[in-house]
PDB file of C-alpha atoms and ligand atoms in Angstrom:
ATOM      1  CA  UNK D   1     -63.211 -48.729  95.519  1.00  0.00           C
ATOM      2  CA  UNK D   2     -62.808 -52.293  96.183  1.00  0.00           C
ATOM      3  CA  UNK D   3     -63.109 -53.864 100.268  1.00  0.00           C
ATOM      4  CA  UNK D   4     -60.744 -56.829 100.837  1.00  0.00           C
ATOM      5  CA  UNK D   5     -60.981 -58.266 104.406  1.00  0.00           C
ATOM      6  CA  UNK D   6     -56.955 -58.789 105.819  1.00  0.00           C
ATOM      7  CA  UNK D   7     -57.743 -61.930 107.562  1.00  0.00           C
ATOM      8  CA  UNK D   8     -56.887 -65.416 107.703  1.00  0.00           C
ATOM      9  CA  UNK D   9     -60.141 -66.044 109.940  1.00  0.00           C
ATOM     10  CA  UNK D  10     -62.303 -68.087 108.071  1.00  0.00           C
ATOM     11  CA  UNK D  11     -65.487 -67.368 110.138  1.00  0.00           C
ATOM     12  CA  UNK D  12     -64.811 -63.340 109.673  1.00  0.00           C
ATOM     13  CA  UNK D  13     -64.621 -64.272 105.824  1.00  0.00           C
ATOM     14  CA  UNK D  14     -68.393 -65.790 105.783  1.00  0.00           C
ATOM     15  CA  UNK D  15     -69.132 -63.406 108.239  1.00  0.00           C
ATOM     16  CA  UNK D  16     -68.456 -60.551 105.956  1.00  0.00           C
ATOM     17  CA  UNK D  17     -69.110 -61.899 102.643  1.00  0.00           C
ATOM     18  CA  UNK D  18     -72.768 -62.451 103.613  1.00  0.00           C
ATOM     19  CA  UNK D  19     -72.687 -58.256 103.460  1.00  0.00           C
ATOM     20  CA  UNK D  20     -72.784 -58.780  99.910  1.00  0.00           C
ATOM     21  CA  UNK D  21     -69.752 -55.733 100.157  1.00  0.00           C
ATOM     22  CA  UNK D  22     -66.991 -57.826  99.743  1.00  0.00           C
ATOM     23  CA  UNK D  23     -64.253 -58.050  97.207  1.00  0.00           C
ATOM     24  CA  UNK D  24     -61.659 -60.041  97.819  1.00  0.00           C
ATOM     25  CA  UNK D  25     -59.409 -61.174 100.899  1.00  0.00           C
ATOM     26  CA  UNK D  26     -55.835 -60.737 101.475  1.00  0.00           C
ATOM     27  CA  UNK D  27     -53.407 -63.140 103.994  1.00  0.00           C
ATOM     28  CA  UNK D  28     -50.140 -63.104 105.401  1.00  0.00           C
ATOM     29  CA  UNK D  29     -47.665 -65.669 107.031  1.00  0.00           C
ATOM     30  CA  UNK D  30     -48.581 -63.854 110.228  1.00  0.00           C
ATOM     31  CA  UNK D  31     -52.128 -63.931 109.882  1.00  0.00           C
ATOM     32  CA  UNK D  32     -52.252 -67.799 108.650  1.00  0.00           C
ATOM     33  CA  UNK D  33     -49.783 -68.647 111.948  1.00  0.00           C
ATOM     34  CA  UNK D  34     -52.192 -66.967 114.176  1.00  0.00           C
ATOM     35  CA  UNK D  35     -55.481 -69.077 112.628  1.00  0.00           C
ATOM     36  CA  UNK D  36     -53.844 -71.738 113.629  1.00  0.00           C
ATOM     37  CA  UNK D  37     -55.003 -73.536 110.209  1.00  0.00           C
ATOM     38  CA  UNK D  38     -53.030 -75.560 107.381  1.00  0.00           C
ATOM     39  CA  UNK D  39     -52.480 -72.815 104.465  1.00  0.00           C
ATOM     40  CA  UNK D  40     -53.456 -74.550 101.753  1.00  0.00           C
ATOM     41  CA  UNK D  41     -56.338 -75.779 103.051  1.00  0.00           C
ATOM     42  CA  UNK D  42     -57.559 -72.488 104.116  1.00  0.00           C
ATOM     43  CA  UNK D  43     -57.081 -70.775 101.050  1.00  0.00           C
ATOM     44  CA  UNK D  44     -59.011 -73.398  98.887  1.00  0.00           C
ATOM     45  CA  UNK D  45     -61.869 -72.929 101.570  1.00  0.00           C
ATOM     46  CA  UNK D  46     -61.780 -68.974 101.369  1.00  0.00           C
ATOM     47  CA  UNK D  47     -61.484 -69.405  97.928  1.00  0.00           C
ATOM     48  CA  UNK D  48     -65.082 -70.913  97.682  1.00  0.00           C
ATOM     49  CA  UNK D  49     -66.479 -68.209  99.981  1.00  0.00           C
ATOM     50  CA  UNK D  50     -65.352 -65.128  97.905  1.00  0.00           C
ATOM     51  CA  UNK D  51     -65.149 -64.878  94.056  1.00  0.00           C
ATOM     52  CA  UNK D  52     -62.946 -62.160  94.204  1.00  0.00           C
ATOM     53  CA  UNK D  53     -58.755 -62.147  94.707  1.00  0.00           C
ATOM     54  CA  UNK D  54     -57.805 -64.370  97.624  1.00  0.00           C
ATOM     55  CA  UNK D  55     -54.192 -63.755  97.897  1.00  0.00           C
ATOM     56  CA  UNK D  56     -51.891 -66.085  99.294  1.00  0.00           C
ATOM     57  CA  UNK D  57     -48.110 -65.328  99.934  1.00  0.00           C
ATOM     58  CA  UNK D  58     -45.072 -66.982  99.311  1.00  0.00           C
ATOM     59  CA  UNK D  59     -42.963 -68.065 102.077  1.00  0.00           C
ATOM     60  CA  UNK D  60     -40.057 -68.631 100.690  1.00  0.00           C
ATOM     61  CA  UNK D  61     -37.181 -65.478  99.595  1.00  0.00           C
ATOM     62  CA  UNK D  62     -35.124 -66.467  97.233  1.00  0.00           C
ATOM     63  CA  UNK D  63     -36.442 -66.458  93.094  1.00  0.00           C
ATOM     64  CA  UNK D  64     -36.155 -70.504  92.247  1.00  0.00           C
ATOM     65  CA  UNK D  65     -38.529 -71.745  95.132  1.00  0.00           C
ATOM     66  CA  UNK D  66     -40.333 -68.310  95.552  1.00  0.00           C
ATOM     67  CA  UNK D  67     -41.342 -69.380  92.101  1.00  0.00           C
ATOM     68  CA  UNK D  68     -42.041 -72.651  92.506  1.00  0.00           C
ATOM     69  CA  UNK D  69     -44.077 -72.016  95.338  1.00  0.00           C
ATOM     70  CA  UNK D  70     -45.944 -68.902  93.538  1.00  0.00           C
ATOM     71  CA  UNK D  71     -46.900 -71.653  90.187  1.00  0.00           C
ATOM     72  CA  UNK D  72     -48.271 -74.293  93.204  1.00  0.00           C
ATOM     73  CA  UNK D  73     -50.299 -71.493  95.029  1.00  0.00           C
ATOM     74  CA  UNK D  74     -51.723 -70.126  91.588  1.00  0.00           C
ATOM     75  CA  UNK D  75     -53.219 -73.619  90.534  1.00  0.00           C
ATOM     76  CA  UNK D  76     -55.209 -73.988  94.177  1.00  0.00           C
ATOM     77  CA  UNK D  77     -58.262 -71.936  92.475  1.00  0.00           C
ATOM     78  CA  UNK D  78     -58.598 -69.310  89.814  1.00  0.00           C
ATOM     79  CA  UNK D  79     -59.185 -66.320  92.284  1.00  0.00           C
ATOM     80  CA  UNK D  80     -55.544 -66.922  93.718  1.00  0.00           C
ATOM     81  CA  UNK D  81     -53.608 -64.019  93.246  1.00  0.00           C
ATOM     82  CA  UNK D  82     -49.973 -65.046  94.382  1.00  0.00           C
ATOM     83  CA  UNK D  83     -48.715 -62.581  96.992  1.00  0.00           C
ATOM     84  CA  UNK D  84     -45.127 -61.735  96.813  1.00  0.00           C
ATOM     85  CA  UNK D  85     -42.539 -59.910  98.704  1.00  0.00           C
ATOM     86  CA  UNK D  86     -41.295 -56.318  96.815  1.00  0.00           C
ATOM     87  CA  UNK D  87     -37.688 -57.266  96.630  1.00  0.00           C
ATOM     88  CA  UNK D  88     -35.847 -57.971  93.146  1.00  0.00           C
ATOM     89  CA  UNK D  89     -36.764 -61.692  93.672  1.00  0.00           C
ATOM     90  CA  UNK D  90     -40.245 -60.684  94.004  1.00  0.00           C
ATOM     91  CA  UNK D  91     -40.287 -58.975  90.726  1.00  0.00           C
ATOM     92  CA  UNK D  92     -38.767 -61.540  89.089  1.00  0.00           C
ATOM     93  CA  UNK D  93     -41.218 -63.794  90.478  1.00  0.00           C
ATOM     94  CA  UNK D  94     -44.165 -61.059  89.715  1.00  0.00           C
ATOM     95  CA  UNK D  95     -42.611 -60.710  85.836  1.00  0.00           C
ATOM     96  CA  UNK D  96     -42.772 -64.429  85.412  1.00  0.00           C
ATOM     97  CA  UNK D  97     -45.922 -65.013  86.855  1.00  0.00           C
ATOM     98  CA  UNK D  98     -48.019 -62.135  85.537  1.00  0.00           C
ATOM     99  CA  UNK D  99     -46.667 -62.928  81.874  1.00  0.00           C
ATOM    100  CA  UNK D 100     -48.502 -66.477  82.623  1.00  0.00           C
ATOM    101  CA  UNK D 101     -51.683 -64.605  83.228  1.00  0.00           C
ATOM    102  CA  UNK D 102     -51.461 -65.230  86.849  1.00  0.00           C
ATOM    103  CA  UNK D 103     -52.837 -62.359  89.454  1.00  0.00           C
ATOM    104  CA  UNK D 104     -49.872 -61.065  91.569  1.00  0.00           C
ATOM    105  CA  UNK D 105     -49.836 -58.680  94.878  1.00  0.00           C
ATOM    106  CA  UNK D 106     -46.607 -57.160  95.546  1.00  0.00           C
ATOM    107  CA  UNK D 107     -46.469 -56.583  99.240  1.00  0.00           C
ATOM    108  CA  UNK D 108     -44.043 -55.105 101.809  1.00  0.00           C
ATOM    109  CA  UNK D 109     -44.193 -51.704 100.020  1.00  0.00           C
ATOM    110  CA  UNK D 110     -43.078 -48.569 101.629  1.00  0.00           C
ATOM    111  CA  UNK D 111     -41.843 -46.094  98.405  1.00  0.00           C
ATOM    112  CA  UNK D 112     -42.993 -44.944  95.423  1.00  0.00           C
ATOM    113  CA  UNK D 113     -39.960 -46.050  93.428  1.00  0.00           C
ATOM    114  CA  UNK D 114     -40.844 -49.293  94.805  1.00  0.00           C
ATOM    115  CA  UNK D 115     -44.632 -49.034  93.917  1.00  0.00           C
ATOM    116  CA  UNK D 116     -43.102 -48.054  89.869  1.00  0.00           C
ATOM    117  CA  UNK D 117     -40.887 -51.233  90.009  1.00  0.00           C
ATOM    118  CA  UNK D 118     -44.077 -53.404  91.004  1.00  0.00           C
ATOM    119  CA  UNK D 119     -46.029 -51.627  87.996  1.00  0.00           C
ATOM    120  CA  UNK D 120     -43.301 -52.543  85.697  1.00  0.00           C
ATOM    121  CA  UNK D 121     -43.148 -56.101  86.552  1.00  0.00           C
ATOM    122  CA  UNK D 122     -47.074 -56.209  85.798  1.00  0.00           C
ATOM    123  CA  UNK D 123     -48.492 -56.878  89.379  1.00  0.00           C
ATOM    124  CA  UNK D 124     -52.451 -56.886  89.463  1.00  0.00           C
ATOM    125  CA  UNK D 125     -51.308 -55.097  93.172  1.00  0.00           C
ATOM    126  CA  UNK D 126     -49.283 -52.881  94.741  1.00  0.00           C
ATOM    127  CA  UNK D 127     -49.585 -53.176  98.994  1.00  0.00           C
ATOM    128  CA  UNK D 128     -48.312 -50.403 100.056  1.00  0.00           C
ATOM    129  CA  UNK D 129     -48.418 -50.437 104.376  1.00  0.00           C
ATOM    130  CA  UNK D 130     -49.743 -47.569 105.872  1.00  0.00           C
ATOM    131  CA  UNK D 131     -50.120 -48.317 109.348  1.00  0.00           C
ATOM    132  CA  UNK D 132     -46.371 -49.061 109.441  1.00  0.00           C
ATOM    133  CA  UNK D 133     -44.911 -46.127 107.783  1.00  0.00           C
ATOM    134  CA  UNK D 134     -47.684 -43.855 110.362  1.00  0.00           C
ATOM    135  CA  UNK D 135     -46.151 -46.301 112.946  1.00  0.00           C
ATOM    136  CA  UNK D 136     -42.587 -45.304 112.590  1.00  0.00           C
ATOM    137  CA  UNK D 137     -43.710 -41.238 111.952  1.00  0.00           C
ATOM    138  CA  UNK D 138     -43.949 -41.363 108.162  1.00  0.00           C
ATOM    139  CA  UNK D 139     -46.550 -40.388 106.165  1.00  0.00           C
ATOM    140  CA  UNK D 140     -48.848 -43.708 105.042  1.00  0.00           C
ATOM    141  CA  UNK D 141     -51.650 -42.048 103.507  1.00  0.00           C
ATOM    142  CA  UNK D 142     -49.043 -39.351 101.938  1.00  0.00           C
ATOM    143  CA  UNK D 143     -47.571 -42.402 100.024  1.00  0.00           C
ATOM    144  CA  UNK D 144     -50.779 -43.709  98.188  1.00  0.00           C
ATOM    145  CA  UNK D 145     -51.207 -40.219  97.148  1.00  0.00           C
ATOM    146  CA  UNK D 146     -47.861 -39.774  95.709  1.00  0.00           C
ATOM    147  CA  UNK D 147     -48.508 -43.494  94.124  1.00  0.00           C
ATOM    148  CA  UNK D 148     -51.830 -42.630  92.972  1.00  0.00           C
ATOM    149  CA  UNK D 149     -50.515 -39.678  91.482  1.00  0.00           C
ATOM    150  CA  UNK D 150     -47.987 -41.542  89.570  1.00  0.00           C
ATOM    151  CA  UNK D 151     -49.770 -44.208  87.973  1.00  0.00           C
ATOM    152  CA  UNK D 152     -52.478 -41.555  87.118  1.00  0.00           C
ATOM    153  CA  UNK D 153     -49.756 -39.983  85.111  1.00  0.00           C
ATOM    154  CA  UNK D 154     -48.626 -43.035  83.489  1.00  0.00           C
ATOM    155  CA  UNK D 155     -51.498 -44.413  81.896  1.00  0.00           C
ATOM    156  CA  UNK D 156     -49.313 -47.271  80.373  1.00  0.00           C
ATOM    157  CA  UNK D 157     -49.182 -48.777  84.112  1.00  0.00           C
ATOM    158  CA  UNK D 158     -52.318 -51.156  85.029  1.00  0.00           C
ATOM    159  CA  UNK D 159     -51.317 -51.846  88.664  1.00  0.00           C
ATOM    160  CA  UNK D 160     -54.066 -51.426  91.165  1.00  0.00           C
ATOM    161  CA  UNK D 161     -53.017 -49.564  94.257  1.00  0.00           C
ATOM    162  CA  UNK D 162     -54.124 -52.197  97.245  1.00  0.00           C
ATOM    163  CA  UNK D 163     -54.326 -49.778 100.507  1.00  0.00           C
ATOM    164  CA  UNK D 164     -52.709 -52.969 103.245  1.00  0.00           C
ATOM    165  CA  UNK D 165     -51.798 -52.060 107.556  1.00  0.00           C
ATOM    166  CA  UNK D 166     -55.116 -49.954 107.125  1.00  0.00           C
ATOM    167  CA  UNK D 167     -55.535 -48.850 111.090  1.00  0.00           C
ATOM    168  CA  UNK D 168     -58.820 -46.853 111.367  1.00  0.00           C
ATOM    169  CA  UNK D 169     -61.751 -45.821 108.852  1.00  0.00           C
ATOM    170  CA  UNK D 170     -59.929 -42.315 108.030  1.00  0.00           C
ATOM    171  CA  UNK D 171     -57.493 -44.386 106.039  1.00  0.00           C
ATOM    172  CA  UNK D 172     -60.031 -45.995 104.158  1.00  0.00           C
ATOM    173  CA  UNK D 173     -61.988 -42.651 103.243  1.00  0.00           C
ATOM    174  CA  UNK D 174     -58.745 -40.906 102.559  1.00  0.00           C
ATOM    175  CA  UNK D 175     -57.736 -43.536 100.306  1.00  0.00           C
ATOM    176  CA  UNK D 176     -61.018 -43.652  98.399  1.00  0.00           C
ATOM    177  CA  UNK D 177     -60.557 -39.762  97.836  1.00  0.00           C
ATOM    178  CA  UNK D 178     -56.995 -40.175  96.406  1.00  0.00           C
ATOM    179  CA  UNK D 179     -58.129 -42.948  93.992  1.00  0.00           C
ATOM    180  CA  UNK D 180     -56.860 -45.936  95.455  1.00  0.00           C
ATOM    181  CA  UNK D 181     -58.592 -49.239  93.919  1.00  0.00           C
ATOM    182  CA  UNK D 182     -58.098 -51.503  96.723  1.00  0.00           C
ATOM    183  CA  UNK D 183     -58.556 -51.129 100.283  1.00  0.00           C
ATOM    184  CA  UNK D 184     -57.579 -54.578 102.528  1.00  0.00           C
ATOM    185  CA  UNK D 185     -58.808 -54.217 106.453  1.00  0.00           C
ATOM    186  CA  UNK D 186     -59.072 -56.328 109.521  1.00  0.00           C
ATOM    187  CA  UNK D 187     -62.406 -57.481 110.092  1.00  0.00           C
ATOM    188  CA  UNK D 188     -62.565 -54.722 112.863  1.00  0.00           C
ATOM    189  CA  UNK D 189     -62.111 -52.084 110.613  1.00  0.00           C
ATOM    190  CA  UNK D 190     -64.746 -52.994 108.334  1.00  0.00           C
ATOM    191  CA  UNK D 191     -67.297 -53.372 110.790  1.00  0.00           C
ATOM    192  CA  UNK D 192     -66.136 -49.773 111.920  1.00  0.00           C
ATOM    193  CA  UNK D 193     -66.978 -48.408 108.833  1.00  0.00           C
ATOM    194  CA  UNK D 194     -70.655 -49.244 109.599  1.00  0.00           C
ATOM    195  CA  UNK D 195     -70.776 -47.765 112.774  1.00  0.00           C
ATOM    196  CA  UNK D 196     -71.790 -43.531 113.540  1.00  0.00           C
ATOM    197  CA  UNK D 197     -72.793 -43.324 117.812  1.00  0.00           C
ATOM    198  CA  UNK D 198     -75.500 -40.908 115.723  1.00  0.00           C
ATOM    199  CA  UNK D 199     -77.025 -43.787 113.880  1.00  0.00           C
ATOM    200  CA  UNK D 200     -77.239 -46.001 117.350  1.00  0.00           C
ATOM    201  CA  UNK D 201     -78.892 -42.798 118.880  1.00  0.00           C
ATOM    202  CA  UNK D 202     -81.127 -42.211 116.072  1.00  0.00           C
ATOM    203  CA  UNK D 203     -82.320 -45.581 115.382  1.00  0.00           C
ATOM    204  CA  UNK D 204     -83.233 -46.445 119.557  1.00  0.00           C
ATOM    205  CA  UNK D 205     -85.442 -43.307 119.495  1.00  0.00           C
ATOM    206  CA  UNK D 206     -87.311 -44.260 115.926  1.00  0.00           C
ATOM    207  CA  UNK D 207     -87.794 -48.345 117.468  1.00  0.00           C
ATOM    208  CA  UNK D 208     -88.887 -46.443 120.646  1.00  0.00           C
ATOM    209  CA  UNK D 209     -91.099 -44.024 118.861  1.00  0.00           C
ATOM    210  CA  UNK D 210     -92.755 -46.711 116.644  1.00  0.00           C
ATOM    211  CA  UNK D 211     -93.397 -48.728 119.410  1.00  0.00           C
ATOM    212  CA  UNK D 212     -95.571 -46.195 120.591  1.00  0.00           C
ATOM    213  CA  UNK D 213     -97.910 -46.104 117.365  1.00  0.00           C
ATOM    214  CA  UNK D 214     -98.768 -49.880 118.677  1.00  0.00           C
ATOM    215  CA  UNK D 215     -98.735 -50.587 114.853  1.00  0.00           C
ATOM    216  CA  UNK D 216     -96.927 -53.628 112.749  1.00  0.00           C
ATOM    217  CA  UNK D 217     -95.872 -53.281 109.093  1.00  0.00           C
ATOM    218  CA  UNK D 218     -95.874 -56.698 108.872  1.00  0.00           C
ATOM    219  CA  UNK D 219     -99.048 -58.860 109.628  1.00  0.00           C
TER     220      UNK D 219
HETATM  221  O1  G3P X   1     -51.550 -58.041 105.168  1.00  0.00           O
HETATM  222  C1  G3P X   1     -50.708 -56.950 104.947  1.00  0.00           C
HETATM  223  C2  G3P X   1     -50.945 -55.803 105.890  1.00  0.00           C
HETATM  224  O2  G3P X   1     -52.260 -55.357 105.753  1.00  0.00           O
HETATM  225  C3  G3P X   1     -50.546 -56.081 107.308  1.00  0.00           C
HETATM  226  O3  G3P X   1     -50.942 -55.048 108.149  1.00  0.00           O
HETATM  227  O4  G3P X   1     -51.578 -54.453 110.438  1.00  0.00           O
HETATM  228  O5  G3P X   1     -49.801 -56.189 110.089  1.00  0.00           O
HETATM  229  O6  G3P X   1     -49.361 -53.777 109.613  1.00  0.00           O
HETATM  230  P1  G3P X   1     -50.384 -54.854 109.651  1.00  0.00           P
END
């Protein structure tokens, strides 16, 4: 499975992409307002930090600019994968745009029928939201199953499944078990995954332990 960093935070991107276990990064209108930073700029910088998908979302809604917008964004690098909303617009956007051989996430998905629709129009990615559906007592991780599921069983369909509004590391796991390709998390998340209170404890008593031999591996 694939680790994208949801971010728009250009020193988390370096941060993490010096792991060498990054894949790609995804933004969002609400992440770019918060950094503060002019979007085009930032996604031609991120865009020379990470070979992988960098996708960058439309702002406008309706299918002439949407499109527009989607051709600009697409010529900024050749990782750009255009990010686009899931309504019919979208797709129509999506259709156009993948049939150019352009990369397309379809985001602001919350049903399976919605997920087919995106497969159909020949997005690299489906984002379906987790966090939100758990957030309003629905069943996130239940809906990359079924959508797992149903690409599985329709071969013909070459949309990755992009795990986005990933809360906490279960998500991530879960989603790696039900096949998912993609998994996009905050910075804080990622550096979660690293992290086992049994590891800390385990590693302060071998440094303390070694320190006792009085001996250096290193001359
Ligand atoms: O970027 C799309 C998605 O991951 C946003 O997540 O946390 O705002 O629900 P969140």
């Amino acid at each position: 499975m694939k680790f994208f960093v949801d971010t728009a935070d250009i020193n988390d991107i370096k941060d993490l992409a010096a792991t060498g276990l990054l894949d790609g990064v995804t933004t969002n209108p609400s992440l770019v307002a918060k950094s503060g930073r002019n979007f085009v700029e930032l996604i031609k910088e991120i865009c020379t930090v990470v070979d992988g998908p960098v996708s960058a979302e439309v702002a406008s809604v309706d299918y002439e600019t949407m499109l527009e917008e989607g051709k600009y964004l697409a010529t900024l690098a050749p990782n750009v994968a255009v990010k686009v909303p899931l309504t019919e617009a979208g797709l129509k956007v999506c259709k156009y745009l993948s049939g150019k051989g352009t990369m397309v996430n379809v985001t602001l998905c919350f049903s399976s029928a919605q997920a087919l629709l995106a497969a159909k129009a020949g997005a690299t990615f489906v984002s379906p939201f987790v966090g939100r559906l758990d957030d309003i007592g629905q069943d996130g991780m239940g809906l990359i199953e079924e959508i797992c599921h149903m690409y599985q069983a329709q071969p013909d369909l070459k949309t990755q499944v992009l795990v986005a509004s990933v809360r906490h590391p279960r998500h991530v796991v879960d989603a790696a078990k039900m096949g998912a390709h993609v998994a996009t998390c905050p910075p804080a998340i990622i550096r979660q995954l690293f992290g086992h209170p049994l590891t800390d404890k385990g590693l302060a008593q071998f440094v303390a332990d070694w320190a006792k031999t009085g001996q250096k591996i290193l001359k």
